[in-house]
Coordinates of C-alpha atoms in Angstrom, one line a residue:
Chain X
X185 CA 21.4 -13.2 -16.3
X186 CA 22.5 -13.1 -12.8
X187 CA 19.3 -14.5 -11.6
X188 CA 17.2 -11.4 -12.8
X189 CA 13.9 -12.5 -13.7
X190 CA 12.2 -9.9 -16.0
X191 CA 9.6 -11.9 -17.4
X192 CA 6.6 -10.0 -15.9
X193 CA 7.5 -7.0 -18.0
X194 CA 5.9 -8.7 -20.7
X195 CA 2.4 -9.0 -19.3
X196 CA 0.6 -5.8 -21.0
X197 CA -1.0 -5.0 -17.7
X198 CA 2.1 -4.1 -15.6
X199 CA 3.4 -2.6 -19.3
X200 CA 0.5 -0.4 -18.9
X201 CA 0.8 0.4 -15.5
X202 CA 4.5 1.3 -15.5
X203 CA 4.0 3.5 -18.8
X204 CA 1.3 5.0 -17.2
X205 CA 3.4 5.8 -13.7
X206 CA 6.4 7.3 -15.8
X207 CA 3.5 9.6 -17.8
X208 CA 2.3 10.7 -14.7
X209 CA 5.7 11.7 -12.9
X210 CA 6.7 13.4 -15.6
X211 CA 3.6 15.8 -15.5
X212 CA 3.9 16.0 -11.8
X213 CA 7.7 16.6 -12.6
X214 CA 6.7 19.6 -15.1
X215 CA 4.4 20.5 -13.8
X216 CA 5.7 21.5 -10.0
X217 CA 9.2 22.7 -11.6
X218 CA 7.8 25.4 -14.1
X219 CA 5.3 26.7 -10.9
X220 CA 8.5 26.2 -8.6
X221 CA 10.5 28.7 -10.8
X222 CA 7.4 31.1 -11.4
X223 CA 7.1 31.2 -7.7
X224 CA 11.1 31.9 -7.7
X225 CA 11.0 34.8 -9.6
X226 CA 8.1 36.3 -8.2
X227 CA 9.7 35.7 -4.7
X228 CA 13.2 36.7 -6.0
X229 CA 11.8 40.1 -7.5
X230 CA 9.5 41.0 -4.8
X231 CA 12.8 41.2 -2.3
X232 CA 14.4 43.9 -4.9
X233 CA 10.9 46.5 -3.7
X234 CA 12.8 46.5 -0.5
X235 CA 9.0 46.5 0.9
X236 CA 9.7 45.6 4.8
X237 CA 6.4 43.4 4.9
X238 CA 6.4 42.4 1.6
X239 CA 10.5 40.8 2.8
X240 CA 8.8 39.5 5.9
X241 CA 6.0 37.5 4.1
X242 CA 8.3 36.0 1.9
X243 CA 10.8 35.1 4.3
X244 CA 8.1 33.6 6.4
X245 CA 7.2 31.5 3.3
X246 CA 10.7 30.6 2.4
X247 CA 11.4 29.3 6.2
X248 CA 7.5 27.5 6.2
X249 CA 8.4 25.6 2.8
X250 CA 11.8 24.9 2.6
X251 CA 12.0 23.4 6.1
X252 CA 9.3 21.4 6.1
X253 CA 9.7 17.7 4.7
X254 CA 7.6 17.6 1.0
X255 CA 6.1 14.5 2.0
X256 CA 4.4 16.5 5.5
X257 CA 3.5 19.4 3.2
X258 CA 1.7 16.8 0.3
X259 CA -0.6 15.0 3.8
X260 CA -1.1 18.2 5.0
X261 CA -2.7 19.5 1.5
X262 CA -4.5 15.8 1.3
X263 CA -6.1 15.6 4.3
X264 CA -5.7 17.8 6.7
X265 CA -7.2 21.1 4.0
X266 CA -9.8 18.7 3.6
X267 CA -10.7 18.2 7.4
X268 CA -10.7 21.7 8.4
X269 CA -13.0 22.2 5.3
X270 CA -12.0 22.9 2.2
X271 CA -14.6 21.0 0.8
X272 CA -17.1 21.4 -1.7
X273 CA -20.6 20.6 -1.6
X274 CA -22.4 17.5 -4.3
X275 CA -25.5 19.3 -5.8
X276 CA -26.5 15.9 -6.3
X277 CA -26.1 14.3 -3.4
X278 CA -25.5 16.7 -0.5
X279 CA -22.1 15.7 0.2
X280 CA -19.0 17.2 1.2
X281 CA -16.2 16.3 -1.2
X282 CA -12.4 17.3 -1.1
X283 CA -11.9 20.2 -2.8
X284 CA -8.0 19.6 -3.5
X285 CA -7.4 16.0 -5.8
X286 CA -4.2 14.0 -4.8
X287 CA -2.5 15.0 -7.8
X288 CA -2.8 18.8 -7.2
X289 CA -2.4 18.4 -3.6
X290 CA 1.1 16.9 -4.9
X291 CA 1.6 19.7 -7.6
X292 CA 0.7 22.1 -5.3
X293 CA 3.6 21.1 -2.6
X294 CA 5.8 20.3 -4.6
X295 CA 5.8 23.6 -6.4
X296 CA 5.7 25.4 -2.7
X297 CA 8.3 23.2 -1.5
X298 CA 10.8 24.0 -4.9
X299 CA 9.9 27.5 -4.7
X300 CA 10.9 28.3 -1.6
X301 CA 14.3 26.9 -2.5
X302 CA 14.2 29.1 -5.7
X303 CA 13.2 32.0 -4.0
X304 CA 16.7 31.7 -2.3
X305 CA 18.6 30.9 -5.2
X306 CA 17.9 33.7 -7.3
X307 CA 18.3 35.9 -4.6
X308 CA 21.8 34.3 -4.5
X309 CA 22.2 34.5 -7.8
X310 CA 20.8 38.6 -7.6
X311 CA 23.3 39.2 -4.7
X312 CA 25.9 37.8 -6.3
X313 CA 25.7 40.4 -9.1
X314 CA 29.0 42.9 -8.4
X315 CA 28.1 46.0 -6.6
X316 CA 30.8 47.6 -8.7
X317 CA 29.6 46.6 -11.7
X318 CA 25.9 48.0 -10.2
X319 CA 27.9 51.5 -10.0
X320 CA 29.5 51.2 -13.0
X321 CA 25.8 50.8 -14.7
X322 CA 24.4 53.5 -12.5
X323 CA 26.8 55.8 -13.7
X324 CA 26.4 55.4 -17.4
X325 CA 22.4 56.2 -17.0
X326 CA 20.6 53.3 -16.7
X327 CA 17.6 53.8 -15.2
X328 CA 16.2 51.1 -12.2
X329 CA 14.4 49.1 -14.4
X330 CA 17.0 49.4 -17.3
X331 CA 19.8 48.4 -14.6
X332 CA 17.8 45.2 -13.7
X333 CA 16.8 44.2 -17.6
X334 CA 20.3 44.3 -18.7
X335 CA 22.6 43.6 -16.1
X336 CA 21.6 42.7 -13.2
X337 CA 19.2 40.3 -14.4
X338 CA 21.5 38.7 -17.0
X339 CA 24.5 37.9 -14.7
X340 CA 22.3 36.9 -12.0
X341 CA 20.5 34.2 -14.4
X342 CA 24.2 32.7 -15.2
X343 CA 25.0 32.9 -11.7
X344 CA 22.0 30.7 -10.3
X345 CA 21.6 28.1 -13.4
X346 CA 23.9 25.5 -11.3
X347 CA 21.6 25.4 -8.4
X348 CA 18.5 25.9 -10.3
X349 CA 19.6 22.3 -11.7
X350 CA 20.2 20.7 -9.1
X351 CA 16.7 21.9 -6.6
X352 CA 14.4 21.1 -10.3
X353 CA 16.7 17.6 -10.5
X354 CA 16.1 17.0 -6.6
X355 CA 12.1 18.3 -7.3
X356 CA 12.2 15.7 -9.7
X357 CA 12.8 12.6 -7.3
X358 CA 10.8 14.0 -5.1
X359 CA 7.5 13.5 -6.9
X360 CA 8.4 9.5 -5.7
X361 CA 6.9 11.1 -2.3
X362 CA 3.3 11.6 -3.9
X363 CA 2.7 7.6 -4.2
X364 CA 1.6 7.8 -0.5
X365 CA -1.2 10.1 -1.3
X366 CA -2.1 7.7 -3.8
X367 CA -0.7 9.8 -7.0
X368 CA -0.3 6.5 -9.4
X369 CA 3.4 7.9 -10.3
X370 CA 6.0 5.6 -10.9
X371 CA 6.7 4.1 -7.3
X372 CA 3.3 3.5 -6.8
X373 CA 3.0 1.2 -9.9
X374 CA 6.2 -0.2 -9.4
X375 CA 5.2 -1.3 -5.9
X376 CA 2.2 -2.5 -6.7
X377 CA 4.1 -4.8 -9.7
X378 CA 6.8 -6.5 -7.3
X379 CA 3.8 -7.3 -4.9
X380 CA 2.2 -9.3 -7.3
X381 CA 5.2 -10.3 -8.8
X382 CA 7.6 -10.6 -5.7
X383 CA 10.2 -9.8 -8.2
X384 CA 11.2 -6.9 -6.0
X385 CA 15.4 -6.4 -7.0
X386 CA 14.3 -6.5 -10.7
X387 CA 11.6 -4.1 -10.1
X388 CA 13.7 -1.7 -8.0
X389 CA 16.9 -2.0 -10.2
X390 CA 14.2 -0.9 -13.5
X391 CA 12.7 2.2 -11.5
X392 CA 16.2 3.0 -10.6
X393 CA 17.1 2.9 -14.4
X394 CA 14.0 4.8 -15.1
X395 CA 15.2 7.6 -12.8
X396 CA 18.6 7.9 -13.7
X397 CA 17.4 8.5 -17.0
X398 CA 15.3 11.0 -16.5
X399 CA 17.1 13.0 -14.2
X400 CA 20.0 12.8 -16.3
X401 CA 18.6 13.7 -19.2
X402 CA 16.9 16.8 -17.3
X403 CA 20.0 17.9 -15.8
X404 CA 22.1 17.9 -19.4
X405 CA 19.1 19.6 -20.7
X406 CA 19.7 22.8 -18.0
X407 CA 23.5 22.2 -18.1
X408 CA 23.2 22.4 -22.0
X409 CA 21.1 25.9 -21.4
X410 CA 24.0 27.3 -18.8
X411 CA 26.9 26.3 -21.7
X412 CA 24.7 28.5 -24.3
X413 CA 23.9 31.5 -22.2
X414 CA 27.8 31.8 -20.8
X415 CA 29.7 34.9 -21.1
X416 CA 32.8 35.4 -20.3
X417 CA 33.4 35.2 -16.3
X418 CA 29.5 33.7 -16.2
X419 CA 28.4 30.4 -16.3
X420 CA 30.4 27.6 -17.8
X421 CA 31.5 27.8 -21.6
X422 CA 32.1 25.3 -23.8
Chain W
X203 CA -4.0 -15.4 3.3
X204 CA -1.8 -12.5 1.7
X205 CA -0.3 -13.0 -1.4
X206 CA 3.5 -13.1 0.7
X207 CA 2.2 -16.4 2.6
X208 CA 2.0 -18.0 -1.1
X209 CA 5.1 -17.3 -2.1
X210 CA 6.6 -18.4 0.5
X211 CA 4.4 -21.6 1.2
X212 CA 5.3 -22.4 -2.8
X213 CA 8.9 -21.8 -1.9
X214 CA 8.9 -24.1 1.1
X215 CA 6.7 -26.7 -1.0
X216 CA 9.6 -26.4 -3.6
X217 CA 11.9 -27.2 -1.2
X218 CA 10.2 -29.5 0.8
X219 CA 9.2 -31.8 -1.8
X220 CA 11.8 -34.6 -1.7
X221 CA 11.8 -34.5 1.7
X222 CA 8.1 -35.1 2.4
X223 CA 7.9 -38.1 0.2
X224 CA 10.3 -39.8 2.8
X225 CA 8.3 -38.5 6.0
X226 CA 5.6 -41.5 6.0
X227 CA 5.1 -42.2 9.9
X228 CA 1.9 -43.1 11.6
X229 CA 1.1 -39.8 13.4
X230 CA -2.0 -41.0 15.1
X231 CA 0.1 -44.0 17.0
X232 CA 2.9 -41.2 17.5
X233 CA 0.6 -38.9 19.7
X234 CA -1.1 -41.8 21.0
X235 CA 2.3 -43.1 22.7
X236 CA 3.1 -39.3 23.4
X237 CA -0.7 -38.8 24.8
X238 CA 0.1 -35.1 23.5
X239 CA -1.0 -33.4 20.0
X240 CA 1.6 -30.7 19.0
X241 CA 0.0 -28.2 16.3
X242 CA 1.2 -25.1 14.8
X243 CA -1.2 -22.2 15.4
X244 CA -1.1 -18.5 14.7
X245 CA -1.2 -16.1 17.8
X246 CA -1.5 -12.8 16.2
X247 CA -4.5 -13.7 13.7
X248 CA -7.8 -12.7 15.4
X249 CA -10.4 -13.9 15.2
X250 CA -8.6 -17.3 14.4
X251 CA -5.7 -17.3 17.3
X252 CA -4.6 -14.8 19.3
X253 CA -3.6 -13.5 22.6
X254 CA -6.2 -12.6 24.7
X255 CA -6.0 -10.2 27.7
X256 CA -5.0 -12.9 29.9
X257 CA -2.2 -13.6 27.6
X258 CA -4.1 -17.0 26.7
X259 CA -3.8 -17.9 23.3
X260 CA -7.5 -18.2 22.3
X261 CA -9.7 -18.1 18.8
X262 CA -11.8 -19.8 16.3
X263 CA -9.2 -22.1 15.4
X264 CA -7.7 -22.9 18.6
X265 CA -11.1 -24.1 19.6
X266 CA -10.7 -26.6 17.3
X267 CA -7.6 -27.5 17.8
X268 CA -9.1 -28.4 21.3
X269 CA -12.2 -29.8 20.3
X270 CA -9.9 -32.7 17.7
X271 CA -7.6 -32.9 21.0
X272 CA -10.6 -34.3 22.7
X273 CA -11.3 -36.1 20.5
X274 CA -8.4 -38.2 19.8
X275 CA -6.5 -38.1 23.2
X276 CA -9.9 -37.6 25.7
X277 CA -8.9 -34.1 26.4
X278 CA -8.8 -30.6 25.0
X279 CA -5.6 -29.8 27.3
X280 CA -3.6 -32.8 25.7
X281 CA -2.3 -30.2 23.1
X282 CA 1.0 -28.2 22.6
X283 CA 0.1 -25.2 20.8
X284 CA 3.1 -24.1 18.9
X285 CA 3.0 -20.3 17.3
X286 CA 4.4 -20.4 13.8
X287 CA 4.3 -18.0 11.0
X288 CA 3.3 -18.4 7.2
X289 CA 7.0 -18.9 6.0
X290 CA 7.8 -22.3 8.4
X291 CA 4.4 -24.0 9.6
X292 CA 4.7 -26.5 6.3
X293 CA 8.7 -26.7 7.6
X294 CA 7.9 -27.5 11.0
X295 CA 4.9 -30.1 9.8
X296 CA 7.2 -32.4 7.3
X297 CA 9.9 -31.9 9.8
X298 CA 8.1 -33.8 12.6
X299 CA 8.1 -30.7 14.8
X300 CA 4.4 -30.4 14.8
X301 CA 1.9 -32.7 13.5
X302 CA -1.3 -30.6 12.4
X303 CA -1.4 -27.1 11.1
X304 CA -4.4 -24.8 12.0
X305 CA -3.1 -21.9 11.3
X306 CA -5.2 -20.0 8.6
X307 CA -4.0 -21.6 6.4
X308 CA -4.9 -21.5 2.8
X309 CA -5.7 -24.5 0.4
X310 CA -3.4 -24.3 -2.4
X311 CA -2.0 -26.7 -5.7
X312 CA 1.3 -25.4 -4.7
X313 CA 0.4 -26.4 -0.6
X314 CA -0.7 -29.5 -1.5
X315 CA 1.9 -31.2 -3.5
X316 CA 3.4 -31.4 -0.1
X317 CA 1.0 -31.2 2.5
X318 CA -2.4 -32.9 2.8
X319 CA -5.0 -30.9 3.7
X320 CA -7.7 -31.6 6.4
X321 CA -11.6 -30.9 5.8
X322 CA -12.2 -27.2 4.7
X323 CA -13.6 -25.9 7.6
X324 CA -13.8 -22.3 6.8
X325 CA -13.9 -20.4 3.8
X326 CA -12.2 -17.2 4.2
X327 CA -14.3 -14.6 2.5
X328 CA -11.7 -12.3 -0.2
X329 CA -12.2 -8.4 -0.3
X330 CA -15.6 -6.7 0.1
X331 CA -16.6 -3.1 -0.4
X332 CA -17.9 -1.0 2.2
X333 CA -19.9 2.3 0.8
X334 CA -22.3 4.7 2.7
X335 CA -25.8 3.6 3.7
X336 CA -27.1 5.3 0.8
X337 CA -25.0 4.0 -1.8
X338 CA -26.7 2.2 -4.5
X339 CA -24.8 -0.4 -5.9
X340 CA -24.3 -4.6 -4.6
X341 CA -22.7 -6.0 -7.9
X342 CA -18.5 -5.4 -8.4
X343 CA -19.3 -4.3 -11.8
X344 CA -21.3 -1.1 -10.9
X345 CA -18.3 -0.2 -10.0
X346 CA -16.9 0.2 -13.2
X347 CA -14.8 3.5 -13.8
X348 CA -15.6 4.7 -9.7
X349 CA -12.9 6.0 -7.2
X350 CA -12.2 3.1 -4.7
X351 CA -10.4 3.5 -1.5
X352 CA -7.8 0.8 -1.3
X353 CA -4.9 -0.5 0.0
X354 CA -1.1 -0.3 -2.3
X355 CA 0.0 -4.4 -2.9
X356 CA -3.2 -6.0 -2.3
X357 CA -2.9 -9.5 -4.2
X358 CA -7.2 -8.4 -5.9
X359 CA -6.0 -4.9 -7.0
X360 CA -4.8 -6.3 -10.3
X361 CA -8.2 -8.4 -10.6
X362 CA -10.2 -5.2 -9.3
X363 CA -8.3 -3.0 -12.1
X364 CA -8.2 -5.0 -15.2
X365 CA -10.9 -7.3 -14.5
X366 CA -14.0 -4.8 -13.3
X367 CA -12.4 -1.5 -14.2
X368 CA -12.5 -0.1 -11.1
X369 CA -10.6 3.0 -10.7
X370 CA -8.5 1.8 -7.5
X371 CA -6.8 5.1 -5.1
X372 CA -4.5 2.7 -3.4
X373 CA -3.1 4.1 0.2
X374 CA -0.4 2.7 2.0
X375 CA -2.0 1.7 4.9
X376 CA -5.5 0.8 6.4
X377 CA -5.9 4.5 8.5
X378 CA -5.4 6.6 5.4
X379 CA -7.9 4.3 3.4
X380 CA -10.7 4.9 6.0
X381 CA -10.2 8.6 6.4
X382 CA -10.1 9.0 2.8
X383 CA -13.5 7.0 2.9
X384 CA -15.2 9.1 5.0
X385 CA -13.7 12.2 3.2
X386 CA -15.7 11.3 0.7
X387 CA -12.7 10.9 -1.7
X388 CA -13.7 7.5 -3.0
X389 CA -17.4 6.1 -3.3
X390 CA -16.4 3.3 -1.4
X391 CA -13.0 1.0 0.1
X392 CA -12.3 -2.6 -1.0
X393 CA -10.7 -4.7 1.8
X394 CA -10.9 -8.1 3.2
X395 CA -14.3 -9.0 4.1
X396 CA -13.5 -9.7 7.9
X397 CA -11.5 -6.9 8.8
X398 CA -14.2 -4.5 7.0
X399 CA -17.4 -6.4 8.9
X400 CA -15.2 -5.5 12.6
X401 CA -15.2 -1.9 11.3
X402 CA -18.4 -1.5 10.9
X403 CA -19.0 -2.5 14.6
X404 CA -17.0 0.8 15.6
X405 CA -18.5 3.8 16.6
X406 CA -18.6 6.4 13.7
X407 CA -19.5 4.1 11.0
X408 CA -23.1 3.3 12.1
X409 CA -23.8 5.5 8.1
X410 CA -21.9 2.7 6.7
X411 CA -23.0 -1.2 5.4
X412 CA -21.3 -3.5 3.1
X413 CA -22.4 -2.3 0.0
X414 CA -20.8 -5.6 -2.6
X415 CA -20.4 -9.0 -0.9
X416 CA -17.1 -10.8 -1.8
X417 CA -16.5 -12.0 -5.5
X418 CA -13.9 -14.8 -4.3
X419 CA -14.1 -17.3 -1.0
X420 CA -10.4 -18.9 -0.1
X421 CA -10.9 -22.6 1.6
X422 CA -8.8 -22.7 4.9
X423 CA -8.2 -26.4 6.1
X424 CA -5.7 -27.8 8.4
X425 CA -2.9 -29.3 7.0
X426 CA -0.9 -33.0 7.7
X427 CA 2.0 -34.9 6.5
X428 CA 1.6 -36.8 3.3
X429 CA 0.6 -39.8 3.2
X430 CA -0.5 -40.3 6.9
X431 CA -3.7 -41.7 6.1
X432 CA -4.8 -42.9 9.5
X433 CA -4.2 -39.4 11.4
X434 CA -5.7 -38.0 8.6
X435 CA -9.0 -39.5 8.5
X436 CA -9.3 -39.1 12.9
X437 CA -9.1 -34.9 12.3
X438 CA -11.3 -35.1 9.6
X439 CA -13.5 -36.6 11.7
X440 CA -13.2 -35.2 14.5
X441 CA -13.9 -31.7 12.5
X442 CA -16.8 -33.2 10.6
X443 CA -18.2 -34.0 14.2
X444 CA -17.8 -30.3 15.7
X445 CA -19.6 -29.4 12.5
X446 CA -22.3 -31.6 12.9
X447 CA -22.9 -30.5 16.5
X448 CA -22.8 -26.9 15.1
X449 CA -20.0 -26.2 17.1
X450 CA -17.9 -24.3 14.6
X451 CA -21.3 -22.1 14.6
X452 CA -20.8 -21.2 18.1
X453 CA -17.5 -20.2 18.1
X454 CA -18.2 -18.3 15.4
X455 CA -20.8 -16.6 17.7
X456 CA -18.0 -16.4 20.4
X457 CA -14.9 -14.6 18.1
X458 CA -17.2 -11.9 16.8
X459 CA -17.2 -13.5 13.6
X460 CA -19.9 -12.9 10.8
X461 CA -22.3 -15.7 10.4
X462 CA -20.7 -17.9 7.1
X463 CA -23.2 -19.5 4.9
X464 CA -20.3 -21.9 4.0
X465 CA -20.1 -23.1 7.8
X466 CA -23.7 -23.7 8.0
X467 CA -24.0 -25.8 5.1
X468 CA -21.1 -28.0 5.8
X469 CA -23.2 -28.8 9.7
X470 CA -26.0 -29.5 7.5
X471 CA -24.4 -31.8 5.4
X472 CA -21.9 -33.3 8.5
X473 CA -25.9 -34.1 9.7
X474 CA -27.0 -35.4 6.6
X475 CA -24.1 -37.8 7.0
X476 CA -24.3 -39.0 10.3
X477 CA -28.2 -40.3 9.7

């Protein structure tokens, strides 16, 4: 149809391959997002201390990790770790290894790179909590830790879901980037396939599929959570 | 000889084929009348053609190009050397533009249902590992299950992978591969055999050898019009006789090349001949 040639996807070789590349970008995938959102949270709740330093260090890591490209960030962790010596030593053989394996260099990034923008979005999502409503609580007793655990906490969750989607969907593509430090992910099998294959449309149209697919399913999976947790004036109901 | 030169010399052949049946001429009466030899050479290939500093194209190749010039016209200056690329030197042979390709070019079924090729006057060596002095292996399949450093697209990764199990950690491009090397994040880097031997000869990699010789050689032979039996057989002698005066072995000398066994025996046997 249309010219498409599709044979190759028969050969169990590039089967393997491609199963294997979609395997490992979906580890990368979960990988990076559940550290990204630990790192969120942990960033997001450290700014409530109003601690001065503790604000500047983590604004310092926002800035370092959301404004740098993934890609720069995932060479820097590859090679550069490695040359200034983070390295570990062969009992065996005397020599210096890297310490940091492409695939973690890539985890390790990516959940930097997605935490940084989480950081900012549940700040958002805390700011974005009504100071009246803040009074309001304060007023009927609630302690500091109560206030946060039942409603500044809660409203700020339904608040920040929408963005949460779309940095974990746009984390998500973004693993594409660790093929160049030679993470066998998706893009790298799939380049490797239409080089032997020259059947480079076909390929690129499947690993388009593959993405849409994924993503989608990821981002109905987060907009299915924000349609359960609503309440009324948060988050979008059914 | 990348896999992308194939694809396209297949293509070409494809296309080509009806109209190379027609193209029967006498070449050798052609350049005769012309007193010029036009051939399609590469310029960006060291060691085979290239530009020198000078801006002269020289190389392996272009040496003989001279060399069968000589010998068919009585001078190595009677030649137009015409720069072409993998995807139209079999286009500009069956279209009359040139009449002899020496351009590394790769002897293939697919090439020669439209072309005929010349004597195979080099044999390209395929990818070759290079490992640390001390690395103990020489056989492809003691590589079984290792990190290799290698290069993303490479036409012998699929052969590397699912033939000798190597684990392959495939970079995009040659600079990555080598730092990785020497970052010890593979045991060794697969690559083509010629490129890897010029490495060695930089400074820095004096801890480094060819650890596993080639498990593939590709012929490369010049390549004429069907059916042009007469021109045919004067470059194939005219190569055969280079050989036999070990020519090809001094140029081979002269481009920095590494000393092919597959060169030497074809002087011996151009010798063995001539007696």
């Amino acid at each position: 149809m249309f010219g498409l040639d599709y044979s190759w996807l028969g050969d169990p070789v590039y089967q393997r391959w491609l199963v294997d590349g979609v395997w490992v970008t979906l580890q990368l995938a979960l990988v990076s997002s559940l550290a990204a959102v630990a790192i969120g949270l942990v960033g997001a709740l450290g700014q409530t201390l109003r601690l001065w330093w503790l604000d500047a260090c983590i604004e310092l890591f926002v800035e370092i990790f959301r404004n740098t490209p993934p890609l720069l960030q995932m060479l820097f962790f590859y090679f550069t770790l490695t040359q200034i010596g983070f390295t570990v030593t062969d009992p065996v053989t005397g020599l210096q290894h890297p310490l940091l394996s492409a695939f973690v260099s890539a985890a390790i990034s990516l959940s930097l790179f997605g935490g940084a923008l989480c950081i900012e979005a549940f700040r958002s999502g805390l700011d974005a909590v009504p100071k009246a409503t803040l009074e309001a609580a304060r007023s009927l007793g609630y302690t500091r830790l109560g206030l946060f655990r039942r409603v500044q906490a809660p409203i700020a969750a339904r608040v920040c879901l929408p963005s949460l989607t779309n940095i974990l969907t746009n984390l998500f593509k973004t693993t594409s980037q660790a093929s160049v430090i030679t993470v066998p992910e998706l893009m790298y099998a799939a380049g490797q396939v239409y080089s032997d294959t020259f059947r480079t449309l076909e390929m690129m149209l499947m690993v388009l599929l593959v993405y849409v697919t994924l993503v989608s399913l990821l981002a109905w999976a987060l907009t299915l959570a924000e349609r359960l947790l609503a309440y009324p004036g948060y988050g979008k109901g059914f | 000889m990348s896999p992308y030169n194939a694809l396209i010399g297949g293509v070409t052949a494809t296309l080509l084929l009806g109209f190379a049946a027609q193209a029967q001429s006498d070449t050798l009466a052609d350049i005769r009348e012309r007193d010029v030899l036009s051939v399609g050479i590469k310029n960006d290939y060291p060691p085979y053609g290239y530009l020198d500093e000078n801006n002269e194209i020289v190389g392996f190749e272009i040496e003989l190009v001279r060399y069968i010039a000589n010998e068919l016209l009585g001078s190595p200056d009677k030649v137009e050397l015409i720069p072409v690329v993998a995807s139209n030197r079999i286009e500009l042979l069956n279209s009359g533009r040139i009449d002899l390709i020496m351009a590394t070019l790769g002897v293939t079924e697919e090439r020669a249902q439209v072309i005929d090729f010349t004597e195979h006057y080099v044999s390209a060596a395929g990818a070759s590992v290079l490992a640390r002095q001390e690395a103990r292996f020489d056989q492809w399949e003691q590589l079984e299950g290792q990190n290799v450093c290698g290069i993303q697209g490479a036409y012998y990764n699929r052969t590397l992978t699912d033939h000798y199990g190597i684990r392959l950690v495939n970079f995009t491009a040659l600079p990555e591969a080598y730092r990785a090397l020497q970052d010890n994040r593979c045991v060794a880097m697969v690559f083509d055999d010629m490129t890897l031997r010029q490495k060695l000869g930089e400074p820095g990699w004096e801890g480094y050898k060819i650890a596993v010789e080639p498990y593939e050689y590709l012929p490369m032979a010049g390549g004429v019009r069907k059916g042009d039996e007469a021109f045919l057989d004067a470059v194939n002698a005219a190569i055969v006789k280079a050989e036999g005066e070990d020519r090809l072995i001094d140029w081979e000398g002269e481009y920095d090349m590494p000393p092919s066994d597959h060169i030497a025996a074809r002087a011996e046997a151009a010798r063995a001949v001539a007696e």
